Coordinates of C-alpha atoms and ligand atoms in Angstrom, one line a residue:
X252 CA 331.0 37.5 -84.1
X253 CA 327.9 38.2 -82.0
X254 CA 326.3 39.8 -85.1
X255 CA 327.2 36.5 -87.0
X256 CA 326.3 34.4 -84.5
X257 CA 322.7 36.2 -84.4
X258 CA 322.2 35.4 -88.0
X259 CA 323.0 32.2 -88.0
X260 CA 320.3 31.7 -85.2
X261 CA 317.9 33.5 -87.2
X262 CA 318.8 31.2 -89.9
X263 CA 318.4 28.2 -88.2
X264 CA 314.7 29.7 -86.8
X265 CA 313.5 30.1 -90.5
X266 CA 314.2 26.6 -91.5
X267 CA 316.8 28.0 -93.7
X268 CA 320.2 26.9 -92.4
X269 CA 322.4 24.6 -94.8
X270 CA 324.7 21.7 -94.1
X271 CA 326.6 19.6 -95.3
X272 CA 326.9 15.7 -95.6
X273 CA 330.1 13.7 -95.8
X274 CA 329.7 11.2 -99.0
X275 CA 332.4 8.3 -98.9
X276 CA 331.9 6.9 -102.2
X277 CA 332.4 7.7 -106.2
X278 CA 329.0 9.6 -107.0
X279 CA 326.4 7.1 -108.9
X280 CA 323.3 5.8 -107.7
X281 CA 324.2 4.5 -104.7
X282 CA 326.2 6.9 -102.0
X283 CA 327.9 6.0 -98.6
X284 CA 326.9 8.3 -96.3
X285 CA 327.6 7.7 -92.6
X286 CA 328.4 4.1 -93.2
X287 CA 325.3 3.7 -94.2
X288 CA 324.4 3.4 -98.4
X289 CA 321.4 5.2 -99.9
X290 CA 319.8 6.2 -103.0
X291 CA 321.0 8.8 -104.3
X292 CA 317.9 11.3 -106.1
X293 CA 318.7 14.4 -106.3
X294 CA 322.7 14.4 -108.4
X295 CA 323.2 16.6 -111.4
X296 CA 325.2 13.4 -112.9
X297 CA 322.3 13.0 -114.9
X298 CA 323.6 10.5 -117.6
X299 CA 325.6 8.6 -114.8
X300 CA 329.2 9.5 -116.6
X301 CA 331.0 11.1 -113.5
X302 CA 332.1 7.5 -112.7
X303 CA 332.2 5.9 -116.0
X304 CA 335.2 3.4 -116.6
X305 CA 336.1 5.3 -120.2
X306 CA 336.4 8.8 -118.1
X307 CA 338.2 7.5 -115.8
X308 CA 341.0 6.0 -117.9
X309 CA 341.2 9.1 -120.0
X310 CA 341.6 11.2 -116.9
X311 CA 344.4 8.9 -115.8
X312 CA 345.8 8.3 -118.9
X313 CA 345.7 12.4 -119.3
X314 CA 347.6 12.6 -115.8
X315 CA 350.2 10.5 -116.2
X316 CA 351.2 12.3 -119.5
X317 CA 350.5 16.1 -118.1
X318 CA 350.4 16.0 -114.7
X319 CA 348.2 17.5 -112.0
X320 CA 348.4 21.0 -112.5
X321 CA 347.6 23.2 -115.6
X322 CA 350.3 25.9 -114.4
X323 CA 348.9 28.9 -115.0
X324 CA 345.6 30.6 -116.6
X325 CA 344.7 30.2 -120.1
X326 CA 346.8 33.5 -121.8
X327 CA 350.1 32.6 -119.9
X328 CA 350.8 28.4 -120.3
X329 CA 347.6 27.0 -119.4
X330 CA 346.3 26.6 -122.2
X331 CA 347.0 22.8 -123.5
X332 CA 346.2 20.6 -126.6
X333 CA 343.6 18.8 -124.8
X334 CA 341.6 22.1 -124.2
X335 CA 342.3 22.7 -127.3
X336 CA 341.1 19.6 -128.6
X337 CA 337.9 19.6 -126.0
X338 CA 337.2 23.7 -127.2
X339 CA 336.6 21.9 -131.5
X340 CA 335.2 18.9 -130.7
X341 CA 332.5 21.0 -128.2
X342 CA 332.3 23.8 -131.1
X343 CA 331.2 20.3 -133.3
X344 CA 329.0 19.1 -130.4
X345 CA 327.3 22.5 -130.4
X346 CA 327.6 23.4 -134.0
X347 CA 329.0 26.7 -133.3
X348 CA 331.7 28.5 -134.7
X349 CA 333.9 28.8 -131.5
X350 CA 334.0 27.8 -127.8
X351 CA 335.8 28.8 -125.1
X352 CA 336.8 26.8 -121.9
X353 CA 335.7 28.1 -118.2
X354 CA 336.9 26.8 -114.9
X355 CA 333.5 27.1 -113.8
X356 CA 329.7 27.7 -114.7
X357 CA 329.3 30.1 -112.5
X358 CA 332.2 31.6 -113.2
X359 CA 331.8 31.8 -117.1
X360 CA 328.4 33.3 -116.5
X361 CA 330.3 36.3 -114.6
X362 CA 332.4 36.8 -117.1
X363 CA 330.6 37.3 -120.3
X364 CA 327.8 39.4 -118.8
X365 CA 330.4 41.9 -117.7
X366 CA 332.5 41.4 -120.6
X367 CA 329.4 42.0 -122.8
X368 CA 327.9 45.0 -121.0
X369 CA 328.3 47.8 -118.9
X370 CA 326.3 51.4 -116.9
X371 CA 325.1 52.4 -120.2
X372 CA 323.4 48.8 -121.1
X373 CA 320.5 46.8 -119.5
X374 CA 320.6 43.0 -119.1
X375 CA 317.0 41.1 -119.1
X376 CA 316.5 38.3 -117.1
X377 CA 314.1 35.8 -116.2
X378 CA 313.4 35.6 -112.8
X379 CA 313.9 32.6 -111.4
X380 CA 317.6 32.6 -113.3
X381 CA 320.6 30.8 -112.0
X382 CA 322.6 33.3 -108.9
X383 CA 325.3 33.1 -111.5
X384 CA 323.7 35.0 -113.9
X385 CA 322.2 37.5 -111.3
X386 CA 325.0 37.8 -110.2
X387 CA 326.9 38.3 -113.6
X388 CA 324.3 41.3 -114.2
X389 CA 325.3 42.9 -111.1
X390 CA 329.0 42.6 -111.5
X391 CA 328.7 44.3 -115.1
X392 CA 327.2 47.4 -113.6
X393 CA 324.2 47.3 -116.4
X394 CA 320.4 48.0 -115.5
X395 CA 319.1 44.9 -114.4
X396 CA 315.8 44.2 -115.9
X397 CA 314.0 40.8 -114.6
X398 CA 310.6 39.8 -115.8
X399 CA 308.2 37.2 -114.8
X400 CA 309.1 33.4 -115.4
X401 CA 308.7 32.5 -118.7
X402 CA 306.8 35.6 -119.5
X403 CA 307.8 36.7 -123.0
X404 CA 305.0 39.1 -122.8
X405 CA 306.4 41.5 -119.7
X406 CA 309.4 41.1 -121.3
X407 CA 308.3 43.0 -124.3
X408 CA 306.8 45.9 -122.0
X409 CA 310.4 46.5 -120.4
X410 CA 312.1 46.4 -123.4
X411 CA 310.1 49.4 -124.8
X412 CA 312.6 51.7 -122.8
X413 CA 315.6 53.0 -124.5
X414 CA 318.6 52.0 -123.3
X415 CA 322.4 50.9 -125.5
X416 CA 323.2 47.3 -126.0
X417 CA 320.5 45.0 -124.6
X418 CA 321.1 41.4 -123.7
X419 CA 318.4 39.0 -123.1
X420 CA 319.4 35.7 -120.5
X421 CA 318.2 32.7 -119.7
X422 CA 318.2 29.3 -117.8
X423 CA 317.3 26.6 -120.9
X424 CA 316.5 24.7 -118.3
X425 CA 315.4 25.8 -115.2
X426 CA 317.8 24.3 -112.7
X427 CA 314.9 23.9 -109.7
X428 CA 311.8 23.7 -112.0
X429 CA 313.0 21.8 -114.8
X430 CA 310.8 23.7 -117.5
X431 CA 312.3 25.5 -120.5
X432 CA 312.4 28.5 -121.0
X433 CA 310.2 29.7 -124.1
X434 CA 312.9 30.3 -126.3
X435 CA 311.6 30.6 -130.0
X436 CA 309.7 33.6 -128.7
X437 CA 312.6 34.8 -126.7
X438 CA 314.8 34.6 -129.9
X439 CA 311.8 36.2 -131.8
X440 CA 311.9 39.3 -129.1
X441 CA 315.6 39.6 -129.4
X442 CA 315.2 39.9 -133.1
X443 CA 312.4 42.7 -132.9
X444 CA 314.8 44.8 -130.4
X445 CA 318.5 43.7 -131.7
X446 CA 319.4 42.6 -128.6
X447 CA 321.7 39.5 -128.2
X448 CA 320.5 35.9 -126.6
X449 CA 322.5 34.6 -123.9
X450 CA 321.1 30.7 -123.1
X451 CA 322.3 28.7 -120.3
X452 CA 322.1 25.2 -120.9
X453 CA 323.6 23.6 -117.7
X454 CA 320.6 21.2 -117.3
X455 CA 319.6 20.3 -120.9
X456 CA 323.1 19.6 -122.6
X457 CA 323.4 16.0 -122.7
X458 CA 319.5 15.2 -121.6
X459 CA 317.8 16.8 -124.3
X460 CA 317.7 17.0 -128.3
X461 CA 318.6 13.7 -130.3
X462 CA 322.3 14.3 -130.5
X463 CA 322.5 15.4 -126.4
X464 CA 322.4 18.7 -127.8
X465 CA 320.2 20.3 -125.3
X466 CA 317.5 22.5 -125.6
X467 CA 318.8 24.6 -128.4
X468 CA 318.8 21.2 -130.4
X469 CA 314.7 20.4 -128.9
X470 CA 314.2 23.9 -130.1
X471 CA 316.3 23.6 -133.3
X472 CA 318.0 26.9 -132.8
X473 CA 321.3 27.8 -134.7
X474 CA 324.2 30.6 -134.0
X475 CA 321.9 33.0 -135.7
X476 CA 318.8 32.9 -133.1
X477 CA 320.7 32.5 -129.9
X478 CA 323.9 34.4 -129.8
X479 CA 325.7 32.8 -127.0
X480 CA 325.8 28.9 -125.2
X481 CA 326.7 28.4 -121.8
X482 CA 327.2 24.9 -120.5
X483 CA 328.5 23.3 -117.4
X484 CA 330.6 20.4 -117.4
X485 CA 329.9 19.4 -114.0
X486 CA 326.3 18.5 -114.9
X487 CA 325.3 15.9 -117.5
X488 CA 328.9 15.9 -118.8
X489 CA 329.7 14.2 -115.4
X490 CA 333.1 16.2 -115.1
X491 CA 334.0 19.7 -113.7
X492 CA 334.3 23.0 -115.5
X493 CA 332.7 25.0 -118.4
X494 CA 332.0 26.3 -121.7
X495 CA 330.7 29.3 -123.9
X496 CA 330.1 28.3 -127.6
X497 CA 329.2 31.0 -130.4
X498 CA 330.4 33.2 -133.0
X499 CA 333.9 33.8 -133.6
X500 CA 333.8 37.9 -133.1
X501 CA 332.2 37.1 -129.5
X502 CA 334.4 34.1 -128.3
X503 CA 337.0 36.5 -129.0
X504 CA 336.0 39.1 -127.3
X505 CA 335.8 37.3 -124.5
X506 CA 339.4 36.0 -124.6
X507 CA 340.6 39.6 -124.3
X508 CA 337.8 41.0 -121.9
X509 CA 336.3 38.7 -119.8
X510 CA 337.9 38.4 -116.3
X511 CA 336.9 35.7 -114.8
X512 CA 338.7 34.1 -118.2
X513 CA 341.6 35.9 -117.9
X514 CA 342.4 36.2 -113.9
X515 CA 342.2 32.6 -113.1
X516 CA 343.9 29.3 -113.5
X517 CA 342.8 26.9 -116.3
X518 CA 341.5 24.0 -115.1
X519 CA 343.5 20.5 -115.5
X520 CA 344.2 18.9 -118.9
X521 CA 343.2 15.7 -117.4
X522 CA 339.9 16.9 -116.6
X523 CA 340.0 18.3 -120.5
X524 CA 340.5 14.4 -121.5
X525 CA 337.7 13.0 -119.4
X526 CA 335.2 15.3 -120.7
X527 CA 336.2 14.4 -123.9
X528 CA 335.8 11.1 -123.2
X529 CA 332.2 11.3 -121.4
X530 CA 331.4 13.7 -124.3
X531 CA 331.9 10.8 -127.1
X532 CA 329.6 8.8 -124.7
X533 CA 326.9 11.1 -124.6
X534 CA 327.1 12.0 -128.1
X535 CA 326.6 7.6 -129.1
X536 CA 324.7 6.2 -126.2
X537 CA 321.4 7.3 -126.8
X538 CA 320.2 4.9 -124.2
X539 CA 320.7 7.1 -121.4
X540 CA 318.7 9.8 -122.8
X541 CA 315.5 7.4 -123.5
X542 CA 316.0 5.9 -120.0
X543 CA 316.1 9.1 -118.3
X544 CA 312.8 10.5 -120.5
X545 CA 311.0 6.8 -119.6
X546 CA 312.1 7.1 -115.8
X547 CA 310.8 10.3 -115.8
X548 CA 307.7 9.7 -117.3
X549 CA 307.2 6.5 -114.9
X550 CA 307.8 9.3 -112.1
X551 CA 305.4 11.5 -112.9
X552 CA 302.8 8.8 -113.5
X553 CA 303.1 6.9 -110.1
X554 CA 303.2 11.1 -108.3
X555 CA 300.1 12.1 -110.3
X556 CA 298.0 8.6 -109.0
X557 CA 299.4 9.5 -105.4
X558 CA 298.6 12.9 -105.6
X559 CA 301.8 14.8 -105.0
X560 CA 302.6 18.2 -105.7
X561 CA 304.7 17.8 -108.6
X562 CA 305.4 20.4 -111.1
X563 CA 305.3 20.2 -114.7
X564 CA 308.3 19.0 -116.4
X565 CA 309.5 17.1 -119.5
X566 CA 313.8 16.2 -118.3
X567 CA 315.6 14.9 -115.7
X568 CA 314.9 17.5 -112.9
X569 CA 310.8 16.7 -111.4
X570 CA 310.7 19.0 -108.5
X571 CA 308.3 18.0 -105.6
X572 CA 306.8 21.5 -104.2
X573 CA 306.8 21.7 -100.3
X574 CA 306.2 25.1 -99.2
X575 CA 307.6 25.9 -95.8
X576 CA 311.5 25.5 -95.6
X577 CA 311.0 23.5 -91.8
X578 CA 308.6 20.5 -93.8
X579 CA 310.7 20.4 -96.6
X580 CA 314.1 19.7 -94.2
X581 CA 312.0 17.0 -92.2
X582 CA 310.4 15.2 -96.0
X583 CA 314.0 15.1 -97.2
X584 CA 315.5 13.7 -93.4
X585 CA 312.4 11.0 -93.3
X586 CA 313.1 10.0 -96.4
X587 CA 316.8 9.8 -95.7
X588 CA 316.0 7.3 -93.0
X589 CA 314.3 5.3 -95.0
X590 CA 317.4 5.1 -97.2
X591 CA 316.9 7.9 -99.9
X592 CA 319.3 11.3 -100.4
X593 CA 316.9 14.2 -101.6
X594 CA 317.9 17.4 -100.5
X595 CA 315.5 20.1 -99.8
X596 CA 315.7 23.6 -101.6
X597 CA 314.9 26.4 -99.9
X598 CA 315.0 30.2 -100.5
X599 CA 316.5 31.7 -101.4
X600 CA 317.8 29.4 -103.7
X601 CA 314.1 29.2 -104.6
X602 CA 311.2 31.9 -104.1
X603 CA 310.0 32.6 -100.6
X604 CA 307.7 30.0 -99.8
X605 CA 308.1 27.6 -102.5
X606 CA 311.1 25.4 -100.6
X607 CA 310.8 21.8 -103.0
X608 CA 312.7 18.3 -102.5
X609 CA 314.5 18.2 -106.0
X610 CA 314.4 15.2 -107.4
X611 CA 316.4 14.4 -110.1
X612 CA 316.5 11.5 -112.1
X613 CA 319.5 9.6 -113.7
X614 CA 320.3 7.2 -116.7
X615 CA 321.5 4.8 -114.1
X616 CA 318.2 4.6 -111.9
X617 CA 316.2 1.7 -112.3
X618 CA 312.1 1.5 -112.4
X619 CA 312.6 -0.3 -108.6
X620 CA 314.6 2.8 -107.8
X621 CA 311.6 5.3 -108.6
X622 CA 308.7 2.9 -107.4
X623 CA 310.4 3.0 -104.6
X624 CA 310.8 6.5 -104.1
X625 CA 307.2 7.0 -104.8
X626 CA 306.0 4.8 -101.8
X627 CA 309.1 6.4 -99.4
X628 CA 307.7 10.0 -100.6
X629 CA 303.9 8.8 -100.0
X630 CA 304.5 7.9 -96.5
X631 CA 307.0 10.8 -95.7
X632 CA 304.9 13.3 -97.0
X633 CA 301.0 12.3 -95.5
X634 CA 302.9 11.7 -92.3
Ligands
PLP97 C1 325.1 24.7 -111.9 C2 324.7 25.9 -112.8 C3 325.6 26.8 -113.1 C4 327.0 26.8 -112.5 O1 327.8 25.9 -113.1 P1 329.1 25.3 -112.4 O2 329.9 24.7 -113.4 O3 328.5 24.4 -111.3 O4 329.7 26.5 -111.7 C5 325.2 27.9 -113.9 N1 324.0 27.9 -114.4 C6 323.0 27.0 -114.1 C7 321.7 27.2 -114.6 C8 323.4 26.0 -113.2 O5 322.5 25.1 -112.9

């Protein structure tokens, strides 16, 4: 306890220590917090479907007719029509052969690394990946490879070394950045070395491509160039769990072989029937993809003319870049005063030294929302 209780200090010394707060209302734009309401910027409900009325009534409708509970995982009685039914029409979405249903992102990432690969492989990844997928490489017991963000180049050095099965992964979007990855070359350099092309998609699906389809869709990129799709439901699908989409010989290997599949309880058909729900509503409403893109593009306008340091990105996710951890955790409480929820991302969620307020930007925000922000982040920040 001492030990911990050291830590933790040490924590708390570096600016790094976490918390959370208590929100008392459905998520959407506006959040109670404390009794008091603020903005909310910094949600991964980026089309603003986690509270939609149509996903609400299908997850109701879908409890009173299966219950709560899915009973078991997948392979024993878990598995019920309306997985089954969200697993085709996702395979449709994705225009992939197969999908398979996750409880979790983070969980689906586990379980097809170390399904795919093992001490005799090497896994490539991009540095500034998703834990998940770090953590996926580690649990498979495979060489770990990372190269330099976005850098198709050092990727091609490391590959020179023999090695058995390689796989290649990848944020689509970068979850704290909010660039893409450069995945025609990436798909070109998996080609040149056989090596399969794992993509996660959590932040693109639903924000990206004319049909929501993400950034294999901006990218145009079929079965054939990237082997395997990972998306989160809990993101722009505005519900909980996960999915893996590709060819049928893989999908199935996963169904016998990946753990984190196999081990674990499926999660509720209700939740099945609201995703199927907000996924009809991503697929018409292209509306909240042109908002999001016009939002963004307002953002980045009004930061550029005050002069903030804003990274380069083209979706929903416009990082501001801080620095140290402690001014980062006093921008984001500042601004919190004045009535706006950013939070601040520190390492090592992000590299040492590079601790950002997140902002993210929703289908539901209006232009007053941002212009707003802009003048809250002005004063916070010059301060
Ligand atoms: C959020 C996220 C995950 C994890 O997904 P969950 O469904 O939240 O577990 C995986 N990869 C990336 C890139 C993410 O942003």
């Amino acid at each position: 306890m001492q030990h911990l209780n050291n830590q933790l200090a040490e924590l708390a010394q570096q600016g790094l220590y976490r918390s959370r707060r208590i929100i008392d209302s459905p998520q959407g734009i506006l959040l109670q917090i404390d009794g008091k309401q603020v903005i909310n910027f910094c949600s991964n409900d980026y089309l603003g479907l986690a509270n939609h009325p149509d996903v609400i009534h299908a997850f109701k409708k879908a409890a009173d007719t299966y219950g709560v509970g899915s009973g078991s995982a997948p392979l024993i009685c878990g598995y019920n029509s309306a997985h089954h039914a969200l697993e085709e029409e996702l395979a449709a979405f994705t225009q992939r052969d197969r999908v398979l249903l996750f409880p979790t992102g983070y969980m689906a990432n586990m379980g097809v690394i170390a399904a795919l690969v093992g001490r005799h492989d090497t896994v490539f990844q991009d540095r500034l990946n998703h834990a998940s997928l770090l953590d996926g490489g580690l649990l498979s017991g495979a060489r770990l490879k990372r190269y330099a963000h976005g850098d198709v180049e050092h990727l091609a050095v490391l590959m020179t070394k023999p090695t058995e099965k390689k796989l290649i992964v990848t944020d689509g979007v970068f979850s704290m950045d909010g660039d893409f990855a450069p995945l025609p070359d990436l798909v070109a350099q998996a080609k040149a070395h056989n090596a399969c092309l794992i993509v996660d998609d959590a932040h693109g699906l639903g924000v990206l491509g004319q049909q929501g389809g993400g950034v294999l869709e901006h990218y145009a990129l079929t079965q054939n160039d990237v082997s395997l799709l990972m998306g989160s439901l809990g993101k722009g699908f505005g519900t909980f769990g996960a999915f893996v989409a590709g060819p049928e010989i893989l999908i199935e290997t996963l169904i016998q072989k990946a753990r984190t599949y196999i081990y674990t309880t499926s999660f509720p058909a209700a939740v099945a029937e609201a995703t199927r729900a907000s996924l009809k509503l991503m697929t018409t409403e292209q509306w909240r993809r042109d908002k999001i893109q016009h939002l963004a593009k307002r953002f980045k306008q009004g930061a550029k003319q005050l002069n903030l340091p804003l990274l380069h990105s083209d979706c929903a996710i416009q990082p501001l870049i801080i620095g140290d951890s402690h001014l980062a955790v006093t921008v984001s409480n500042t601004l919190f005063g004045q009535g706006f929820l950013v939070s601040a991302i520190r390492p090592p969620t992000v590299p040492q030294g590079s601790a950002r307020l997140r902002v993210t930007i929703s289908a539901l925000h209006e232009e007053q929302h941002i212009d707003s922000l802009l003048d809250a982040f002005d004063k916070a920040y010059k301060s």
